[in-house]
């Protein structure tokens, strides 16, 4: 064994213990959060309730980034398990990862209840096979016939950089386990009553299982001298050494690990859309993210997460070594803000008089004689996770962490720009500020029909305009002289009434001449409303629709910025019969 590998192995146990201690600290702190926020208390809600909007948006940016990276890291690591067992698939790891993201996206678009049923079985299978593996490894270790790892392609790096890289990589990889804590804190409403008790119990059990598994795997990996490799994962080396290459149990270990890593991404598919909807409801993200689809899921959030995670997988070539430096900062930033918020909440509770109740933004607060111990636990946890965040930001800055360090404040800036926009719009729409008043006498309405050609759709627009009972005229933008004569002739023969006005367009523009005509009518009467009617063909299929010019959107965009102008689009449906004929 090389000196570097020996150094890394010697560090593996202390790193694992450090992660276990950190996990325990964060678990205790979040146990308090779950009881304080029985309707869900993720980092965003806790920070917003106790620290203010700016820290809340920082937490939101960190969490959204973290959820995207969780999908990319989990799925890339899961695909790495598959390629460890089937090396021929290694060149296809990016395609496999993107395909898996698409599959999980489709499952989640079906609804949370159905996806939860799909993802429950792999979880239990993974726990069962890993505990069996640890027991077999420990028994073989005790009786003295546990071999060491052989035939591994070791990473090629300098000794110093490799040692530091692997120690940090091991720490960061292990810390991916901590993301489940935030997920439970966010998803309290998914538990049965009593929700807080059941969520807290689940949190303790999850953390305990993770600590046992993580320490057990690290101990066995240390004993069998697992080596750093880009082509074979630690779990693959462990399973191959314990069971032997080609053993059914070896492939069960790989399958279980791959499944649990792939399923871990499902946490983000639940939490990313939920958090995005929360921020959108507060006015810091587009309001469309609050809309639920037909399956009562936040479809836009799920689609957005899938796209961003896929892009990240493609850019990093589905290599976890490139993703992990990006991953840890967002995780620990959200932990730090959440626990800081809980420490401040405990301090505020300590200032409340006994018997007094103060209503917070999310939950009521009343005096608690144990506020000092709760504040100390949360503050200590915040310091620990804050130190880890700073260490990763500094040590891995040149390896990709700079991207997250710049991305999070950029996202926060965008959030507040969106928020300011919504505030300005709300102010502009406010009746108390508006100069618009209800007219005491009804105004006039003038109707304009946009005519490109004279056909069945044109007849429908004319009939609609006549049904409204307002004065109307038709306009045709004259770009081709030969077409002008044809349209005028058709209008005279097939419509035979109303004025067809030809608008000159020397620069072959469509929208500008129409805007000028509308403005002429508006200038003629300060109280007139101009009703612009345009038509469009409605085809049976999307591909047929794409073959036709859909200028209605362009005209609508051009005219919607004009005051006292209303635009109506009249569809003319064209269906295809069983023989393929349109009618």
PDB file of N, CA and C in Angstrom, residues 96-190:
ATOM      1  N   UNK A  96     -27.105   7.645 -18.688  1.00  0.00           N
ATOM      2  CA  UNK A  96     -27.843   6.902 -17.665  1.00  0.00           C
ATOM      3  C   UNK A  96     -28.369   7.842 -16.583  1.00  0.00           C
ATOM      4  N   UNK A  97     -27.523   8.758 -16.133  1.00  0.00           N
ATOM      5  CA  UNK A  97     -27.918   9.682 -15.064  1.00  0.00           C
ATOM      6  C   UNK A  97     -29.079  10.569 -15.508  1.00  0.00           C
ATOM      7  N   UNK A  98     -29.002  11.113 -16.715  1.00  0.00           N
ATOM      8  CA  UNK A  98     -30.075  11.973 -17.216  1.00  0.00           C
ATOM      9  C   UNK A  98     -31.365  11.173 -17.386  1.00  0.00           C
ATOM     10  N   UNK A  99     -31.248   9.930 -17.852  1.00  0.00           N
ATOM     11  CA  UNK A  99     -32.431   9.082 -18.011  1.00  0.00           C
ATOM     12  C   UNK A  99     -33.090   8.809 -16.665  1.00  0.00           C
ATOM     13  N   UNK A 100     -32.290   8.557 -15.636  1.00  0.00           N
ATOM     14  CA  UNK A 100     -32.842   8.294 -14.305  1.00  0.00           C
ATOM     15  C   UNK A 100     -33.539   9.539 -13.764  1.00  0.00           C
ATOM     16  N   UNK A 101     -32.950  10.712 -13.981  1.00  0.00           N
ATOM     17  CA  UNK A 101     -33.601  11.955 -13.552  1.00  0.00           C
ATOM     18  C   UNK A 101     -34.969  12.088 -14.218  1.00  0.00           C
ATOM     19  N   UNK A 102     -35.035  11.765 -15.499  1.00  0.00           N
ATOM     20  CA  UNK A 102     -36.303  11.857 -16.227  1.00  0.00           C
ATOM     21  C   UNK A 102     -37.333  10.886 -15.661  1.00  0.00           C
ATOM     22  N   UNK A 103     -36.894   9.676 -15.319  1.00  0.00           N
ATOM     23  CA  UNK A 103     -37.816   8.674 -14.765  1.00  0.00           C
ATOM     24  C   UNK A 103     -38.360   9.132 -13.413  1.00  0.00           C
ATOM     25  N   UNK A 104     -37.469   9.606 -12.530  1.00  0.00           N
ATOM     26  CA  UNK A 104     -37.908  10.073 -11.212  1.00  0.00           C
ATOM     27  C   UNK A 104     -38.822  11.288 -11.359  1.00  0.00           C
ATOM     28  N   UNK A 105     -38.547  12.139 -12.329  1.00  0.00           N
ATOM     29  CA  UNK A 105     -39.414  13.290 -12.584  1.00  0.00           C
ATOM     30  C   UNK A 105     -40.826  12.834 -12.946  1.00  0.00           C
ATOM     31  N   UNK A 106     -40.919  11.856 -13.848  1.00  0.00           N
ATOM     32  CA  UNK A 106     -42.230  11.368 -14.272  1.00  0.00           C
ATOM     33  C   UNK A 106     -42.979  10.719 -13.114  1.00  0.00           C
ATOM     34  N   UNK A 107     -42.261   9.967 -12.273  1.00  0.00           N
ATOM     35  CA  UNK A 107     -42.898   9.341 -11.111  1.00  0.00           C
ATOM     36  C   UNK A 107     -43.459  10.408 -10.178  1.00  0.00           C
ATOM     37  N   UNK A 108     -42.693  11.467  -9.946  1.00  0.00           N
ATOM     38  CA  UNK A 108     -43.149  12.519  -9.039  1.00  0.00           C
ATOM     39  C   UNK A 108     -44.280  13.342  -9.629  1.00  0.00           C
ATOM     40  N   UNK A 109     -44.307  13.482 -10.941  1.00  0.00           N
ATOM     41  CA  UNK A 109     -45.429  14.182 -11.564  1.00  0.00           C
ATOM     42  C   UNK A 109     -46.730  13.403 -11.413  1.00  0.00           C
ATOM     43  N   UNK A 110     -46.604  12.101 -11.105  1.00  0.00           N
ATOM     44  CA  UNK A 110     -47.782  11.277 -10.856  1.00  0.00           C
ATOM     45  C   UNK A 110     -48.401  11.560  -9.495  1.00  0.00           C
ATOM     46  N   UNK A 111     -47.624  12.144  -8.573  1.00  0.00           N
ATOM     47  CA  UNK A 111     -48.162  12.460  -7.256  1.00  0.00           C
ATOM     48  C   UNK A 111     -47.326  11.873  -6.146  1.00  0.00           C
ATOM     49  N   UNK A 112     -47.307  12.559  -4.975  1.00  0.00           N
ATOM     50  CA  UNK A 112     -46.446  12.176  -3.856  1.00  0.00           C
ATOM     51  C   UNK A 112     -46.822  10.826  -3.284  1.00  0.00           C
ATOM     52  N   UNK A 113     -48.118  10.550  -3.137  1.00  0.00           N
ATOM     53  CA  UNK A 113     -48.526   9.292  -2.518  1.00  0.00           C
ATOM     54  C   UNK A 113     -48.043   8.101  -3.337  1.00  0.00           C
ATOM     55  N   UNK A 114     -48.188   8.186  -4.671  1.00  0.00           N
ATOM     56  CA  UNK A 114     -47.758   7.082  -5.521  1.00  0.00           C
ATOM     57  C   UNK A 114     -46.247   6.944  -5.519  1.00  0.00           C
ATOM     58  N   UNK A 115     -45.519   8.078  -5.552  1.00  0.00           N
ATOM     59  CA  UNK A 115     -44.061   7.999  -5.562  1.00  0.00           C
ATOM     60  C   UNK A 115     -43.549   7.476  -4.238  1.00  0.00           C
ATOM     61  N   UNK A 116     -44.233   7.807  -3.124  1.00  0.00           N
ATOM     62  CA  UNK A 116     -43.818   7.296  -1.826  1.00  0.00           C
ATOM     63  C   UNK A 116     -43.908   5.788  -1.763  1.00  0.00           C
ATOM     64  N   UNK A 117     -44.956   5.212  -2.352  1.00  0.00           N
ATOM     65  CA  UNK A 117     -45.094   3.758  -2.376  1.00  0.00           C
ATOM     66  C   UNK A 117     -43.994   3.116  -3.216  1.00  0.00           C
ATOM     67  N   UNK A 118     -43.629   3.762  -4.318  1.00  0.00           N
ATOM     68  CA  UNK A 118     -42.589   3.215  -5.188  1.00  0.00           C
ATOM     69  C   UNK A 118     -41.241   3.202  -4.483  1.00  0.00           C
ATOM     70  N   UNK A 119     -40.961   4.252  -3.690  1.00  0.00           N
ATOM     71  CA  UNK A 119     -39.635   4.417  -3.102  1.00  0.00           C
ATOM     72  C   UNK A 119     -39.464   3.736  -1.750  1.00  0.00           C
ATOM     73  N   UNK A 120     -40.522   3.179  -1.174  1.00  0.00           N
ATOM     74  CA  UNK A 120     -40.403   2.565   0.159  1.00  0.00           C
ATOM     75  C   UNK A 120     -39.622   1.255   0.105  1.00  0.00           C
ATOM     76  N   UNK A 121     -39.888   0.413  -0.889  1.00  0.00           N
ATOM     77  CA  UNK A 121     -39.267  -0.917  -0.959  1.00  0.00           C
ATOM     78  C   UNK A 121     -37.747  -0.841  -1.081  1.00  0.00           C
ATOM     79  N   UNK A 122     -37.171  -0.029  -1.980  1.00  0.00           N
ATOM     80  CA  UNK A 122     -35.705   0.040  -2.068  1.00  0.00           C
ATOM     81  C   UNK A 122     -35.038   0.462  -0.765  1.00  0.00           C
ATOM     82  N   UNK A 123     -35.708   1.297   0.019  1.00  0.00           N
ATOM     83  CA  UNK A 123     -35.127   1.747   1.288  1.00  0.00           C
ATOM     84  C   UNK A 123     -34.932   0.579   2.237  1.00  0.00           C
ATOM     85  N   UNK A 124     -35.980  -0.221   2.410  1.00  0.00           N
ATOM     86  CA  UNK A 124     -35.878  -1.374   3.314  1.00  0.00           C
ATOM     87  C   UNK A 124     -34.894  -2.409   2.778  1.00  0.00           C
ATOM     88  N   UNK A 125     -34.865  -2.583   1.465  1.00  0.00           N
ATOM     89  CA  UNK A 125     -33.929  -3.538   0.866  1.00  0.00           C
ATOM     90  C   UNK A 125     -32.488  -3.115   1.125  1.00  0.00           C
ATOM     91  N   UNK A 126     -32.206  -1.829   0.966  1.00  0.00           N
ATOM     92  CA  UNK A 126     -30.853  -1.323   1.207  1.00  0.00           C
ATOM     93  C   UNK A 126     -30.437  -1.535   2.658  1.00  0.00           C
ATOM     94  N   UNK A 127     -31.305  -1.185   3.591  1.00  0.00           N
ATOM     95  CA  UNK A 127     -30.966  -1.349   5.009  1.00  0.00           C
ATOM     96  C   UNK A 127     -30.698  -2.812   5.336  1.00  0.00           C
ATOM     97  N   UNK A 128     -31.521  -3.705   4.805  1.00  0.00           N
ATOM     98  CA  UNK A 128     -31.359  -5.128   5.086  1.00  0.00           C
ATOM     99  C   UNK A 128     -30.027  -5.644   4.545  1.00  0.00           C
ATOM    100  N   UNK A 129     -29.712  -5.352   3.281  1.00  0.00           N
ATOM    101  CA  UNK A 129     -28.503  -5.904   2.673  1.00  0.00           C
ATOM    102  C   UNK A 129     -27.250  -5.294   3.278  1.00  0.00           C
ATOM    103  N   UNK A 130     -27.304  -4.017   3.695  1.00  0.00           N
ATOM    104  CA  UNK A 130     -26.122  -3.392   4.285  1.00  0.00           C
ATOM    105  C   UNK A 130     -25.848  -3.926   5.684  1.00  0.00           C
ATOM    106  N   UNK A 131     -26.899  -4.141   6.475  1.00  0.00           N
ATOM    107  CA  UNK A 131     -26.686  -4.699   7.811  1.00  0.00           C
ATOM    108  C   UNK A 131     -26.182  -6.142   7.714  1.00  0.00           C
ATOM    109  N   UNK A 132     -26.696  -6.901   6.746  1.00  0.00           N
ATOM    110  CA  UNK A 132     -26.192  -8.266   6.532  1.00  0.00           C
ATOM    111  C   UNK A 132     -24.716  -8.220   6.147  1.00  0.00           C
ATOM    112  N   UNK A 133     -24.357  -7.297   5.266  1.00  0.00           N
ATOM    113  CA  UNK A 133     -22.957  -7.169   4.826  1.00  0.00           C
ATOM    114  C   UNK A 133     -22.043  -6.825   5.992  1.00  0.00           C
ATOM    115  N   UNK A 134     -22.467  -5.899   6.835  1.00  0.00           N
ATOM    116  CA  UNK A 134     -21.646  -5.520   7.987  1.00  0.00           C
ATOM    117  C   UNK A 134     -21.476  -6.684   8.953  1.00  0.00           C
ATOM    118  N   UNK A 135     -22.551  -7.439   9.179  1.00  0.00           N
ATOM    119  CA  UNK A 135     -22.464  -8.597  10.085  1.00  0.00           C
ATOM    120  C   UNK A 135     -21.505  -9.644   9.519  1.00  0.00           C
ATOM    121  N   UNK A 136     -21.635  -9.943   8.220  1.00  0.00           N
ATOM    122  CA  UNK A 136     -20.751 -10.930   7.587  1.00  0.00           C
ATOM    123  C   UNK A 136     -19.300 -10.460   7.649  1.00  0.00           C
ATOM    124  N   UNK A 137     -19.079  -9.170   7.378  1.00  0.00           N
ATOM    125  CA  UNK A 137     -17.717  -8.630   7.407  1.00  0.00           C
ATOM    126  C   UNK A 137     -17.121  -8.714   8.809  1.00  0.00           C
ATOM    127  N   UNK A 138     -17.902  -8.367   9.820  1.00  0.00           N
ATOM    128  CA  UNK A 138     -17.398  -8.408  11.196  1.00  0.00           C
ATOM    129  C   UNK A 138     -17.123  -9.837  11.641  1.00  0.00           C
ATOM    130  N   UNK A 139     -17.987 -10.784  11.237  1.00  0.00           N
ATOM    131  CA  UNK A 139     -17.754 -12.196  11.580  1.00  0.00           C
ATOM    132  C   UNK A 139     -16.471 -12.689  10.920  1.00  0.00           C
ATOM    133  N   UNK A 140     -16.284 -12.378   9.642  1.00  0.00           N
ATOM    134  CA  UNK A 140     -15.060 -12.793   8.939  1.00  0.00           C
ATOM    135  C   UNK A 140     -13.824 -12.112   9.538  1.00  0.00           C
ATOM    136  N   UNK A 141     -14.005 -10.879   9.998  1.00  0.00           N
ATOM    137  CA  UNK A 141     -12.888 -10.174  10.634  1.00  0.00           C
ATOM    138  C   UNK A 141     -12.502 -10.842  11.950  1.00  0.00           C
ATOM    139  N   UNK A 142     -13.502 -11.265  12.713  1.00  0.00           N
ATOM    140  CA  UNK A 142     -13.241 -11.901  14.013  1.00  0.00           C
ATOM    141  C   UNK A 142     -12.546 -13.246  13.840  1.00  0.00           C
ATOM    142  N   UNK A 143     -13.003 -14.030  12.848  1.00  0.00           N
ATOM    143  CA  UNK A 143     -12.399 -15.359  12.659  1.00  0.00           C
ATOM    144  C   UNK A 143     -11.111 -15.281  11.840  1.00  0.00           C
ATOM    145  N   UNK A 144     -10.807 -14.092  11.309  1.00  0.00           N
ATOM    146  CA  UNK A 144      -9.507 -13.873  10.685  1.00  0.00           C
ATOM    147  C   UNK A 144      -9.386 -14.246   9.230  1.00  0.00           C
ATOM    148  N   UNK A 145     -10.483 -14.346   8.473  1.00  0.00           N
ATOM    149  CA  UNK A 145     -10.364 -14.672   7.042  1.00  0.00           C
ATOM    150  C   UNK A 145     -10.961 -13.584   6.148  1.00  0.00           C
ATOM    151  N   UNK A 146     -10.926 -12.329   6.624  1.00  0.00           N
ATOM    152  CA  UNK A 146     -11.392 -11.209   5.810  1.00  0.00           C
ATOM    153  C   UNK A 146     -10.215 -10.657   5.015  1.00  0.00           C
ATOM    154  N   UNK A 147     -10.227 -10.796   3.669  1.00  0.00           N
ATOM    155  CA  UNK A 147      -9.085 -10.344   2.856  1.00  0.00           C
ATOM    156  C   UNK A 147      -9.080  -8.825   2.703  1.00  0.00           C
ATOM    157  N   UNK A 148      -8.056  -8.318   2.039  1.00  0.00           N
ATOM    158  CA  UNK A 148      -7.980  -6.887   1.731  1.00  0.00           C
ATOM    159  C   UNK A 148      -8.308  -6.667   0.257  1.00  0.00           C
ATOM    160  N   UNK A 149      -8.528  -5.424  -0.099  1.00  0.00           N
ATOM    161  CA  UNK A 149      -8.923  -5.070  -1.463  1.00  0.00           C
ATOM    162  C   UNK A 149      -7.768  -5.310  -2.428  1.00  0.00           C
ATOM    163  N   UNK A 150      -8.090  -5.855  -3.599  1.00  0.00           N
ATOM    164  CA  UNK A 150      -7.094  -6.080  -4.655  1.00  0.00           C
ATOM    165  C   UNK A 150      -7.662  -5.603  -5.987  1.00  0.00           C
ATOM    166  N   UNK A 151      -6.770  -5.431  -6.960  1.00  0.00           N
ATOM    167  CA  UNK A 151      -7.139  -5.108  -8.343  1.00  0.00           C
ATOM    168  C   UNK A 151      -8.013  -3.857  -8.435  1.00  0.00           C
ATOM    169  N   UNK A 152      -7.501  -2.774  -7.865  1.00  0.00           N
ATOM    170  CA  UNK A 152      -8.219  -1.503  -7.932  1.00  0.00           C
ATOM    171  C   UNK A 152      -7.345  -0.477  -8.639  1.00  0.00           C
ATOM    172  N   UNK A 153      -7.952   0.260  -9.577  1.00  0.00           N
ATOM    173  CA  UNK A 153      -7.238   1.330 -10.270  1.00  0.00           C
ATOM    174  C   UNK A 153      -7.249   2.572  -9.388  1.00  0.00           C
ATOM    175  N   UNK A 154      -6.095   2.879  -8.789  1.00  0.00           N
ATOM    176  CA  UNK A 154      -6.004   3.956  -7.811  1.00  0.00           C
ATOM    177  C   UNK A 154      -5.962   5.299  -8.521  1.00  0.00           C
ATOM    178  N   UNK A 155      -6.533   6.325  -7.866  1.00  0.00           N
ATOM    179  CA  UNK A 155      -6.503   7.683  -8.416  1.00  0.00           C
ATOM    180  C   UNK A 155      -5.064   8.161  -8.557  1.00  0.00           C
ATOM    181  N   UNK A 156      -4.791   8.888  -9.626  1.00  0.00           N
ATOM    182  CA  UNK A 156      -3.445   9.398  -9.878  1.00  0.00           C
ATOM    183  C   UNK A 156      -3.399  10.880  -9.518  1.00  0.00           C
ATOM    184  N   UNK A 157      -2.901  11.162  -8.341  1.00  0.00           N
ATOM    185  CA  UNK A 157      -2.732  12.536  -7.874  1.00  0.00           C
ATOM    186  C   UNK A 157      -1.456  12.596  -7.058  1.00  0.00           C
ATOM    187  N   UNK A 158      -1.007  13.820  -6.780  1.00  0.00           N
ATOM    188  CA  UNK A 158       0.143  13.957  -5.903  1.00  0.00           C
ATOM    189  C   UNK A 158      -0.263  13.569  -4.495  1.00  0.00           C
ATOM    190  N   UNK A 159       0.696  13.152  -3.717  1.00  0.00           N
ATOM    191  CA  UNK A 159       0.403  12.636  -2.386  1.00  0.00           C
ATOM    192  C   UNK A 159      -0.328  13.655  -1.527  1.00  0.00           C
ATOM    193  N   UNK A 160       0.162  14.892  -1.491  1.00  0.00           N
ATOM    194  CA  UNK A 160      -0.436  15.879  -0.605  1.00  0.00           C
ATOM    195  C   UNK A 160      -1.858  16.224  -1.037  1.00  0.00           C
ATOM    196  N   UNK A 161      -2.045  16.502  -2.332  1.00  0.00           N
ATOM    197  CA  UNK A 161      -3.367  16.895  -2.795  1.00  0.00           C
ATOM    198  C   UNK A 161      -4.346  15.739  -2.689  1.00  0.00           C
ATOM    199  N   UNK A 162      -3.885  14.523  -2.958  1.00  0.00           N
ATOM    200  CA  UNK A 162      -4.761  13.365  -2.883  1.00  0.00           C
ATOM    201  C   UNK A 162      -5.222  13.131  -1.458  1.00  0.00           C
ATOM    202  N   UNK A 163      -4.307  13.234  -0.506  1.00  0.00           N
ATOM    203  CA  UNK A 163      -4.665  12.999   0.886  1.00  0.00           C
ATOM    204  C   UNK A 163      -5.701  14.015   1.353  1.00  0.00           C
ATOM    205  N   UNK A 164      -5.435  15.289   1.128  1.00  0.00           N
ATOM    206  CA  UNK A 164      -6.372  16.325   1.537  1.00  0.00           C
ATOM    207  C   UNK A 164      -7.698  16.175   0.805  1.00  0.00           C
ATOM    208  N   UNK A 165      -7.629  15.898  -0.494  1.00  0.00           N
ATOM    209  CA  UNK A 165      -8.845  15.756  -1.283  1.00  0.00           C
ATOM    210  C   UNK A 165      -9.719  14.621  -0.757  1.00  0.00           C
ATOM    211  N   UNK A 166      -9.095  13.481  -0.496  1.00  0.00           N
ATOM    212  CA  UNK A 166      -9.875  12.324  -0.064  1.00  0.00           C
ATOM    213  C   UNK A 166     -10.475  12.521   1.320  1.00  0.00           C
ATOM    214  N   UNK A 167      -9.732  13.175   2.202  1.00  0.00           N
ATOM    215  CA  UNK A 167     -10.265  13.427   3.541  1.00  0.00           C
ATOM    216  C   UNK A 167     -11.491  14.342   3.444  1.00  0.00           C
ATOM    217  N   UNK A 168     -11.362  15.422   2.664  1.00  0.00           N
ATOM    218  CA  UNK A 168     -12.485  16.336   2.498  1.00  0.00           C
ATOM    219  C   UNK A 168     -13.626  15.678   1.731  1.00  0.00           C
ATOM    220  N   UNK A 169     -13.262  14.871   0.741  1.00  0.00           N
ATOM    221  CA  UNK A 169     -14.296  14.178  -0.030  1.00  0.00           C
ATOM    222  C   UNK A 169     -15.054  13.206   0.862  1.00  0.00           C
ATOM    223  N   UNK A 170     -14.334  12.474   1.690  1.00  0.00           N
ATOM    224  CA  UNK A 170     -14.983  11.536   2.602  1.00  0.00           C
ATOM    225  C   UNK A 170     -15.910  12.275   3.561  1.00  0.00           C
ATOM    226  N   UNK A 171     -15.433  13.408   4.085  1.00  0.00           N
ATOM    227  CA  UNK A 171     -16.254  14.174   5.019  1.00  0.00           C
ATOM    228  C   UNK A 171     -17.507  14.703   4.329  1.00  0.00           C
ATOM    229  N   UNK A 172     -17.317  15.284   3.142  1.00  0.00           N
ATOM    230  CA  UNK A 172     -18.450  15.855   2.422  1.00  0.00           C
ATOM    231  C   UNK A 172     -19.428  14.773   1.975  1.00  0.00           C
ATOM    232  N   UNK A 173     -18.904  13.645   1.504  1.00  0.00           N
ATOM    233  CA  UNK A 173     -19.772  12.549   1.073  1.00  0.00           C
ATOM    234  C   UNK A 173     -20.596  12.039   2.243  1.00  0.00           C
ATOM    235  N   UNK A 174     -19.946  11.901   3.375  1.00  0.00           N
ATOM    236  CA  UNK A 174     -20.672  11.446   4.553  1.00  0.00           C
ATOM    237  C   UNK A 174     -21.729  12.430   4.987  1.00  0.00           C
ATOM    238  N   UNK A 175     -21.469  13.699   4.770  1.00  0.00           N
ATOM    239  CA  UNK A 175     -22.412  14.728   5.189  1.00  0.00           C
ATOM    240  C   UNK A 175     -23.665  14.763   4.315  1.00  0.00           C
ATOM    241  N   UNK A 176     -23.666  14.061   3.189  1.00  0.00           N
ATOM    242  CA  UNK A 176     -24.897  13.977   2.402  1.00  0.00           C
ATOM    243  C   UNK A 176     -26.000  13.332   3.214  1.00  0.00           C
ATOM    244  N   UNK A 177     -25.613  12.522   4.192  1.00  0.00           N
ATOM    245  CA  UNK A 177     -26.606  11.891   5.060  1.00  0.00           C
ATOM    246  C   UNK A 177     -27.405  12.925   5.838  1.00  0.00           C
ATOM    247  N   UNK A 178     -26.820  14.089   6.075  1.00  0.00           N
ATOM    248  CA  UNK A 178     -27.479  15.098   6.889  1.00  0.00           C
ATOM    249  C   UNK A 178     -28.659  15.750   6.185  1.00  0.00           C
ATOM    250  N   UNK A 179     -28.742  15.619   4.857  1.00  0.00           N
ATOM    251  CA  UNK A 179     -29.827  16.279   4.129  1.00  0.00           C
ATOM    252  C   UNK A 179     -31.180  15.704   4.508  1.00  0.00           C
ATOM    253  N   UNK A 180     -31.221  14.450   4.934  1.00  0.00           N
ATOM    254  CA  UNK A 180     -32.481  13.855   5.357  1.00  0.00           C
ATOM    255  C   UNK A 180     -33.088  14.552   6.553  1.00  0.00           C
ATOM    256  N   UNK A 181     -32.256  15.186   7.371  1.00  0.00           N
ATOM    257  CA  UNK A 181     -32.744  15.914   8.543  1.00  0.00           C
ATOM    258  C   UNK A 181     -33.610  17.087   8.106  1.00  0.00           C
ATOM    259  N   UNK A 182     -33.125  17.855   7.154  1.00  0.00           N
ATOM    260  CA  UNK A 182     -33.892  18.992   6.635  1.00  0.00           C
ATOM    261  C   UNK A 182     -35.187  18.511   6.000  1.00  0.00           C
ATOM    262  N   UNK A 183     -35.132  17.359   5.328  1.00  0.00           N
ATOM    263  CA  UNK A 183     -36.321  16.826   4.661  1.00  0.00           C
ATOM    264  C   UNK A 183     -37.413  16.498   5.670  1.00  0.00           C
ATOM    265  N   UNK A 184     -37.046  15.870   6.787  1.00  0.00           N
ATOM    266  CA  UNK A 184     -38.033  15.526   7.812  1.00  0.00           C
ATOM    267  C   UNK A 184     -38.608  16.792   8.436  1.00  0.00           C
ATOM    268  N   UNK A 185     -37.754  17.761   8.712  1.00  0.00           N
ATOM    269  CA  UNK A 185     -38.210  19.019   9.307  1.00  0.00           C
ATOM    270  C   UNK A 185     -39.172  19.752   8.381  1.00  0.00           C
ATOM    271  N   UNK A 186     -38.941  19.661   7.080  1.00  0.00           N
ATOM    272  CA  UNK A 186     -39.820  20.307   6.103  1.00  0.00           C
ATOM    273  C   UNK A 186     -41.142  19.577   5.950  1.00  0.00           C
ATOM    274  N   UNK A 187     -41.100  18.247   6.037  1.00  0.00           N
ATOM    275  CA  UNK A 187     -42.265  17.439   5.683  1.00  0.00           C
ATOM    276  C   UNK A 187     -43.075  16.927   6.843  1.00  0.00           C
ATOM    277  N   UNK A 188     -43.169  17.694   7.930  1.00  0.00           N
ATOM    278  CA  UNK A 188     -43.907  17.241   9.114  1.00  0.00           C
ATOM    279  C   UNK A 188     -45.369  16.966   8.781  1.00  0.00           C
ATOM    280  N   UNK A 189     -45.954  17.764   7.901  1.00  0.00           N
ATOM    281  CA  UNK A 189     -47.379  17.604   7.584  1.00  0.00           C
ATOM    282  C   UNK A 189     -47.671  16.283   6.891  1.00  0.00           C
ATOM    283  N   UNK A 190     -46.657  15.595   6.392  1.00  0.00           N
ATOM    284  CA  UNK A 190     -46.866  14.296   5.745  1.00  0.00           C
ATOM    285  C   UNK A 190     -47.032  13.174   6.765  1.00  0.00           C
TER     286      UNK A 190
END
